[in-house]
Amino acid sequence: MSEFGQAVRHFWTLDWSATHLNHGSYGATPKPVLAAQDTVRQEMERTIGDFFNRQLPKRMRSAAAELAGYLDAETDDVVFVDNATAGMQSVIGSIELKPGDEILINDQTYNAVKNIARYEAARAGAKVVEVTLPFPVEDDGTSILDAFKAGLSPRTRLALLDHITSATAVVMPVERLIAAAREAGALVLVDGAHAPGQVDLDLATLGADFYTGNCHKWLSAPKGAAFLWAKRGHQPWIHPPVVSHGLGKGFVAEFDWTGTKDPSSYLAVPAALAFRQTFGDSRIKARNRALADEAGRYLAETWKTRLGSSASLAGSMRMIELPVKGGTAPDLRLKLWQDHRIDVPVNALADGIWVRISAQLYNEMDDYRRLAAAIRNL
Ligand SMILES: Cc1ncc(COP(=O)(O)O)c(C=O)c1O
């Protein structure tokens, strides 16, 4: 029997009568991490004043230090935010855009983030420029770089990049895209919602101006744990979506307190990192990537359809075109859940209907065989 898949399912509270192929959307928090979060909550409620007045500032920084170590960043360049959406809002909303400035996005930019860009640009009389990226993408990312470069101009104030796209599960050639944007004189904000825990991260050398990422997706942290990293020189003018007591007192002071709330998801991030270490962080990433690759190739061969990207641009998620014509993606997704108890995102893209599979430690090939059989029965 494999050491993963069935063998590790006891770590999660997921309902195993269903097939979970959608770790990418909301993650799934292992029991030891939920237990650590619960301990933080009990400590908070037992010593409430001392917890908020004295313990919390230190504990926030000590959790940030562990996360920063994982991201290869300096502790005080990393602050917690509730989710990647909040990280993106913090940066886009803090930039003083002028009329005529441009924000570069692409057709695969996460929709909530497109909305932030449009909202902030409209308030300033600035413009959002959207380029179309190739999909499916069969090369090493050069076609993505070319499409991205076509949208850069001397007016590009800010370029938004997804490290791993949501709708198409492509691991973008971020280093090359960042270099191109910076060469054009633009600031670069990377949306790494899916990246921590799925691909290696080295923020010290990546070259971005800002990077936000979720801990609650692939890193196994509880919901509501994400981070924002900013280059030192930018930090004084970056503000959280909620401005509070820390205004003007620096990046860490502004973000570490944004009003009374339950900080247990942030403080449980070290437990999530420790949970990963029981298996080995690199081993988890390699195993999940290999399983997503095997499952993706198996499904594409079974259905005689296409994969969404070459293996060099893939992580723990893969896109596979479905062998179906007609019907809508939401109907199909609902049918897979209602008739087969399979949770998997279904999207209409590139004249076809595609599924996005995820591979987390609890998945195994039988999960994808069930998906293949369910589609055959449709
Ligand atoms: C690329 C991208 N950005 C942002 C988000 C939003 O993440 P959250 O809901 O945690 O803010 C997602 C979620 O899937 C995403 O895929």
Coordinates of C-alpha atoms and ligand atoms in Angstrom, one line a residue:
M1 CA 0.0 0.0 0.0
S2 CA 1.2 3.5 -0.8
E3 CA 2.4 5.7 2.1
F4 CA 0.1 8.5 0.9
G5 CA -3.5 8.5 -0.3
Q6 CA -5.7 6.2 1.9
A7 CA -2.8 5.8 4.4
V8 CA -2.9 9.5 5.4
R9 CA -6.6 10.3 5.2
H10 CA -7.1 10.1 8.9
F11 CA -5.2 13.4 9.2
W12 CA -8.2 15.3 7.5
T13 CA -11.8 15.7 8.5
L14 CA -13.0 15.5 4.9
D15 CA -16.0 13.3 4.2
W16 CA -14.3 10.3 2.6
S17 CA -17.6 9.0 1.0
A18 CA -16.9 11.8 -1.5
T19 CA -14.0 12.3 -3.9
H20 CA -12.1 15.5 -3.3
L21 CA -10.3 16.8 -6.4
N22 CA -10.4 20.4 -5.5
H23 CA -7.8 21.1 -2.9
G24 CA -6.8 24.2 -5.0
S25 CA -9.9 26.2 -4.2
Y26 CA -10.0 26.3 -0.4
G27 CA -7.3 23.9 0.8
A28 CA -8.3 21.4 3.6
T29 CA -6.7 21.8 7.0
P30 CA -5.2 18.7 8.7
K31 CA -6.5 17.8 12.2
P32 CA -3.2 18.6 14.0
V33 CA -3.2 22.1 12.6
L34 CA -6.9 22.6 13.6
A35 CA -5.9 21.4 17.1
A36 CA -3.1 24.0 17.3
Q37 CA -5.5 26.7 16.2
D38 CA -8.0 25.6 18.9
T39 CA -5.3 25.8 21.5
V40 CA -4.5 29.4 20.5
R41 CA -8.2 30.2 20.8
Q42 CA -8.4 28.7 24.3
E43 CA -5.3 30.7 25.4
M44 CA -6.9 33.8 23.9
E45 CA -10.2 33.3 25.8
R46 CA -8.4 32.3 29.1
T47 CA -6.1 35.3 29.3
I48 CA -7.9 37.8 27.1
G49 CA -6.3 41.1 28.1
D50 CA -2.8 39.8 28.5
F51 CA -3.2 37.8 25.2
F52 CA -4.2 40.9 23.1
N53 CA -2.1 43.5 24.9
R54 CA 1.2 41.7 25.5
Q55 CA 1.3 38.2 23.9
L56 CA -0.2 38.9 20.5
P57 CA 2.4 41.4 19.1
K58 CA 5.2 39.0 20.0
R59 CA 3.4 35.9 18.8
M60 CA 2.5 37.5 15.5
R61 CA 6.2 38.3 14.8
S62 CA 7.3 34.9 15.9
A63 CA 4.8 33.3 13.5
A64 CA 5.9 35.7 10.8
A65 CA 9.5 34.7 11.4
E66 CA 8.7 31.0 10.8
L67 CA 6.8 31.8 7.7
A68 CA 9.5 34.2 6.5
G69 CA 12.1 31.4 6.9
Y70 CA 10.0 29.2 4.8
L71 CA 9.7 31.9 2.1
D72 CA 13.3 32.8 2.2
A73 CA 12.5 36.4 3.3
E74 CA 13.3 38.7 6.2
T75 CA 10.8 38.5 9.0
D76 CA 9.7 42.1 9.0
D77 CA 9.2 42.2 5.3
V78 CA 6.3 39.7 5.8
V79 CA 3.0 40.6 7.3
F80 CA -0.2 38.5 7.7
V81 CA -3.4 39.3 5.8
D82 CA -6.6 37.3 5.8
N83 CA -6.3 36.1 2.2
A84 CA -4.7 36.7 -1.1
T85 CA -7.5 39.0 -2.1
A86 CA -6.7 41.3 0.9
G87 CA -3.0 41.2 0.0
M88 CA -3.8 42.3 -3.6
Q89 CA -6.2 45.0 -2.4
S90 CA -3.6 46.4 0.0
V91 CA -1.0 47.0 -2.7
I92 CA -3.3 48.0 -5.6
G93 CA -5.3 50.3 -3.3
S94 CA -2.1 51.9 -1.9
I95 CA -0.6 52.9 -5.2
E96 CA -1.2 56.6 -6.0
L97 CA -2.4 56.1 -9.6
K98 CA -2.6 59.1 -11.9
P99 CA -4.9 59.7 -14.9
G100 CA -3.3 57.9 -17.9
D101 CA -1.5 55.3 -15.7
E102 CA -2.0 51.7 -16.7
I103 CA -2.4 48.5 -14.7
L104 CA -1.5 45.4 -16.7
I105 CA -3.7 42.3 -16.2
N106 CA -4.4 39.4 -18.4
D107 CA -7.4 37.3 -19.3
Q108 CA -6.4 34.7 -16.7
T109 CA -6.0 37.2 -13.8
Y110 CA -8.3 36.0 -10.9
N111 CA -11.6 37.7 -11.3
A112 CA -11.8 39.2 -7.9
V113 CA -8.4 40.8 -8.6
K114 CA -9.5 42.1 -11.9
N115 CA -12.3 43.8 -10.1
I116 CA -9.9 45.4 -7.6
A117 CA -7.8 46.7 -10.5
R118 CA -10.8 48.1 -12.3
Y119 CA -12.2 49.7 -9.2
E120 CA -8.9 51.4 -8.1
A121 CA -8.1 52.4 -11.7
A122 CA -11.6 54.0 -12.2
R123 CA -11.2 56.0 -9.0
A124 CA -8.0 57.6 -10.3
G125 CA -8.9 57.9 -14.0
A126 CA -6.3 55.3 -14.8
K127 CA -6.7 52.4 -17.3
V128 CA -6.7 48.7 -17.0
V129 CA -5.0 46.9 -20.0
E130 CA -5.9 43.3 -20.4
V131 CA -3.8 41.0 -22.6
T132 CA -4.8 37.5 -23.7
L133 CA -2.5 34.6 -22.7
P134 CA -2.2 31.4 -24.8
F135 CA -4.2 28.4 -23.6
P136 CA -3.6 25.5 -23.8
V137 CA 0.1 26.3 -23.6
E138 CA 2.5 23.7 -25.0
D139 CA 5.8 25.5 -24.9
D140 CA 8.1 26.4 -22.0
G141 CA 6.3 29.7 -21.3
T142 CA 7.9 31.8 -24.1
S143 CA 4.4 32.3 -25.7
I144 CA 3.2 33.6 -22.3
L145 CA 6.1 36.0 -22.1
D146 CA 5.5 37.3 -25.6
A147 CA 1.8 37.9 -24.9
F148 CA 2.6 39.7 -21.6
K149 CA 5.2 41.9 -23.1
A150 CA 2.8 43.1 -25.7
G151 CA 0.7 44.7 -23.0
L152 CA 3.6 46.6 -21.4
S153 CA 4.1 50.3 -22.2
P154 CA 5.9 53.3 -20.7
R155 CA 2.5 54.1 -19.0
T156 CA 2.4 50.7 -17.2
R157 CA 2.5 51.6 -13.5
L158 CA 1.8 48.2 -12.1
A159 CA 1.9 44.7 -13.7
L160 CA -0.2 42.0 -12.0
L161 CA 1.0 38.4 -12.3
D162 CA -0.5 35.2 -11.1
H163 CA 2.2 32.8 -10.0
I164 CA -0.2 29.9 -10.7
T165 CA -3.3 30.8 -12.6
S166 CA -6.7 29.8 -11.0
A167 CA -8.8 29.1 -14.1
T168 CA -6.1 27.4 -16.1
A169 CA -3.7 26.0 -13.4
V170 CA -0.6 27.2 -15.3
V171 CA 2.6 27.8 -13.3
M172 CA 3.7 31.0 -15.0
P173 CA 7.3 31.7 -15.9
V174 CA 7.3 34.4 -13.2
E175 CA 11.0 35.2 -13.1
R176 CA 11.0 36.0 -16.8
L177 CA 7.7 38.0 -16.6
I178 CA 9.0 40.0 -13.6
A179 CA 12.2 40.8 -15.4
A180 CA 10.3 42.1 -18.5
A181 CA 7.9 44.2 -16.4
R182 CA 10.7 45.8 -14.4
E183 CA 12.7 46.5 -17.6
A184 CA 9.6 48.4 -18.8
G185 CA 9.7 50.5 -15.6
A186 CA 6.6 48.9 -14.0
L187 CA 6.1 47.8 -10.4
V188 CA 5.3 44.1 -10.2
L189 CA 2.8 42.6 -7.8
V190 CA 2.7 38.8 -7.8
D191 CA -0.5 37.0 -6.8
G192 CA 0.8 33.7 -5.3
A193 CA -2.6 32.5 -4.0
H194 CA -1.8 29.0 -5.0
A195 CA 2.0 29.0 -4.8
P196 CA 3.1 28.4 -1.2
G197 CA 3.3 24.7 -0.7
Q198 CA 2.9 23.9 -4.3
V199 CA 6.1 25.3 -5.8
D200 CA 9.4 26.5 -4.3
L201 CA 9.5 30.1 -3.2
D202 CA 12.5 32.3 -2.7
L203 CA 11.2 35.8 -2.3
A204 CA 14.7 37.2 -1.6
T205 CA 15.7 36.5 -5.2
L206 CA 12.5 36.5 -7.1
G207 CA 12.7 40.2 -8.0
A208 CA 9.1 41.2 -7.5
D209 CA 8.1 44.5 -5.8
F210 CA 5.3 42.8 -3.9
Y211 CA 4.2 39.2 -3.4
T212 CA 1.1 37.9 -1.7
G213 CA 0.3 34.2 -1.0
N214 CA -2.2 32.1 0.8
C215 CA -1.2 29.8 3.6
H216 CA -4.7 28.3 3.7
K217 CA -4.6 26.6 0.3
W218 CA -1.5 24.3 -0.3
L219 CA 0.4 25.1 3.0
S220 CA -2.3 23.4 5.2
A221 CA -2.9 26.4 7.4
P222 CA -6.5 27.2 8.7
K223 CA -8.7 29.5 6.6
G224 CA -7.9 33.2 6.9
A225 CA -4.1 32.8 6.8
A226 CA -2.2 34.6 4.1
F227 CA 0.8 36.9 3.8
L228 CA 2.0 40.0 2.0
W229 CA 5.7 40.6 1.3
A230 CA 6.9 44.0 0.1
K231 CA 10.3 45.3 -0.8
R232 CA 11.7 47.4 2.0
G233 CA 11.6 50.7 0.1
H234 CA 7.9 50.4 -0.7
Q235 CA 6.8 49.4 2.8
P236 CA 6.1 53.0 4.1
W237 CA 3.4 53.6 1.5
I238 CA 1.6 50.3 1.6
H239 CA -1.4 50.2 3.9
P240 CA -3.8 47.4 4.8
P241 CA -7.4 47.4 3.6
V242 CA -8.4 48.4 7.2
V243 CA -6.3 51.3 8.5
S244 CA -6.1 51.3 12.3
H245 CA -3.9 52.4 15.2
G246 CA -0.6 51.6 13.4
L247 CA -1.0 54.2 10.6
G248 CA 2.3 55.8 9.9
K249 CA 4.1 53.6 12.3
G250 CA 5.5 51.3 9.7
F251 CA 4.5 48.2 7.6
V252 CA 4.5 45.7 10.5
A253 CA 2.6 48.0 12.9
E254 CA 0.0 48.8 10.3
F255 CA -0.7 45.2 9.3
D256 CA -0.2 43.4 12.7
W257 CA -3.2 45.2 14.2
T258 CA -6.3 46.0 12.0
G259 CA -8.9 45.8 14.8
T260 CA -10.0 43.1 17.2
K261 CA -10.4 39.7 15.5
D262 CA -9.5 36.1 15.9
P263 CA -5.8 35.8 15.0
S264 CA -5.6 32.0 15.5
S265 CA -5.3 31.2 11.8
Y266 CA -2.1 33.3 11.7
L267 CA -0.7 31.8 14.9
A268 CA -1.4 28.3 13.6
V269 CA 0.9 28.8 10.5
P270 CA 3.9 27.4 12.4
A271 CA 1.8 24.2 13.1
A272 CA 1.0 23.9 9.4
L273 CA 4.7 24.2 8.6
A274 CA 5.5 21.6 11.2
F275 CA 2.8 19.3 9.9
R276 CA 4.4 19.5 6.4
Q277 CA 7.8 18.7 7.9
T278 CA 6.5 15.3 9.2
F279 CA 6.5 14.3 5.6
G280 CA 9.1 16.7 4.3
D281 CA 8.1 19.8 2.4
S282 CA 10.0 19.0 -0.8
R283 CA 8.7 15.5 -0.7
I284 CA 5.1 16.7 -0.5
K285 CA 5.6 19.1 -3.4
A286 CA 7.3 16.4 -5.6
R287 CA 4.8 13.7 -4.8
N288 CA 1.8 16.0 -5.5
R289 CA 3.3 17.2 -8.7
A290 CA 4.0 13.6 -9.9
L291 CA 0.5 12.5 -9.0
A292 CA -1.1 15.4 -10.8
D293 CA 1.1 14.7 -13.8
E294 CA 0.2 11.0 -13.8
A295 CA -3.5 11.6 -13.3
G296 CA -3.5 14.4 -16.0
R297 CA -1.9 12.2 -18.6
Y298 CA -4.1 9.2 -17.7
L299 CA -7.3 11.3 -18.0
A300 CA -6.2 13.0 -21.3
E301 CA -5.3 9.5 -22.7
T302 CA -8.6 8.0 -21.5
W303 CA -10.7 10.8 -22.9
K304 CA -8.5 11.3 -26.0
T305 CA -8.3 15.0 -25.2
R306 CA -5.7 17.7 -24.4
L307 CA -3.8 18.8 -21.3
G308 CA -3.8 22.5 -20.4
S309 CA 0.0 22.9 -20.2
S310 CA 3.3 21.3 -20.7
A311 CA 4.7 19.5 -17.6
S312 CA 7.3 22.2 -17.2
L313 CA 4.5 24.7 -16.4
A314 CA 2.6 22.5 -14.0
G315 CA 2.4 22.0 -10.2
S316 CA -0.1 20.0 -8.1
M317 CA -3.0 21.0 -10.4
R318 CA -3.7 20.0 -14.0
M319 CA -6.3 21.1 -16.6
I320 CA -7.7 18.3 -18.8
E321 CA -10.3 18.9 -21.6
L322 CA -13.4 16.8 -21.2
P323 CA -14.7 14.7 -24.1
V324 CA -18.1 16.3 -23.9
K325 CA -19.9 18.7 -26.3
G326 CA -22.8 20.7 -25.2
G327 CA -24.1 21.4 -21.7
T328 CA -22.6 24.1 -19.5
A329 CA -19.7 23.8 -17.2
P330 CA -21.7 24.7 -14.0
D331 CA -24.3 22.1 -14.9
L332 CA -21.6 19.5 -15.4
R333 CA -19.9 20.4 -12.1
L334 CA -23.2 20.1 -10.2
K335 CA -24.0 16.7 -11.8
L336 CA -20.6 15.3 -10.9
W337 CA -21.2 16.4 -7.3
Q338 CA -24.9 15.3 -7.1
D339 CA -24.7 12.0 -9.0
H340 CA -21.1 10.9 -8.2
R341 CA -20.0 12.9 -5.1
I342 CA -17.0 14.2 -7.0
D343 CA -15.9 17.8 -6.2
V344 CA -13.9 19.2 -9.1
P345 CA -14.0 22.6 -10.8
V346 CA -15.3 22.6 -14.4
N347 CA -14.6 25.5 -16.8
A348 CA -15.4 26.5 -20.3
L349 CA -12.2 27.5 -22.0
A350 CA -10.7 27.5 -25.5
D351 CA -13.8 26.1 -27.2
G352 CA -14.0 23.2 -24.8
I353 CA -15.0 22.2 -21.3
W354 CA -12.1 21.5 -18.9
V355 CA -11.7 20.0 -15.5
R356 CA -9.1 21.3 -13.0
I357 CA -7.8 18.4 -10.9
S358 CA -5.8 18.9 -7.7
A359 CA -3.4 16.4 -6.1
Q360 CA -2.9 16.6 -2.3
L361 CA -1.3 13.9 -0.1
Y362 CA -4.7 12.3 0.5
N363 CA -5.4 11.8 -3.2
E364 CA -4.5 8.7 -5.1
M365 CA -5.0 7.4 -8.7
D366 CA -8.3 5.7 -7.8
D367 CA -9.8 9.2 -7.2
Y368 CA -9.1 10.1 -10.9
R369 CA -10.2 6.7 -12.1
R370 CA -13.6 7.5 -10.5
L371 CA -13.7 10.8 -12.3
A372 CA -12.9 9.1 -15.6
A373 CA -15.7 6.6 -15.0
A374 CA -18.2 9.3 -14.0
I375 CA -17.5 11.2 -17.2
R376 CA -17.9 8.0 -19.3
N377 CA -21.3 7.5 -17.7
L378 CA -22.6 10.9 -18.6
Ligands
LIG1 C1 -4.9 33.4 -8.5 C2 -5.8 33.6 -7.3 N1 -5.8 34.8 -6.7 C3 -6.5 35.1 -5.6 C4 -7.4 34.1 -5.1 C5 -8.2 34.4 -3.9 O1 -7.8 33.7 -2.8 P1 -8.6 34.1 -1.5 O2 -10.0 33.7 -1.7 O3 -7.9 33.2 -0.5 O4 -8.4 35.5 -1.2 C6 -7.4 32.8 -5.7 C7 -8.3 31.8 -5.2 O5 -8.4 30.7 -5.7 C8 -6.6 32.6 -6.8 O6 -6.6 31.4 -7.5

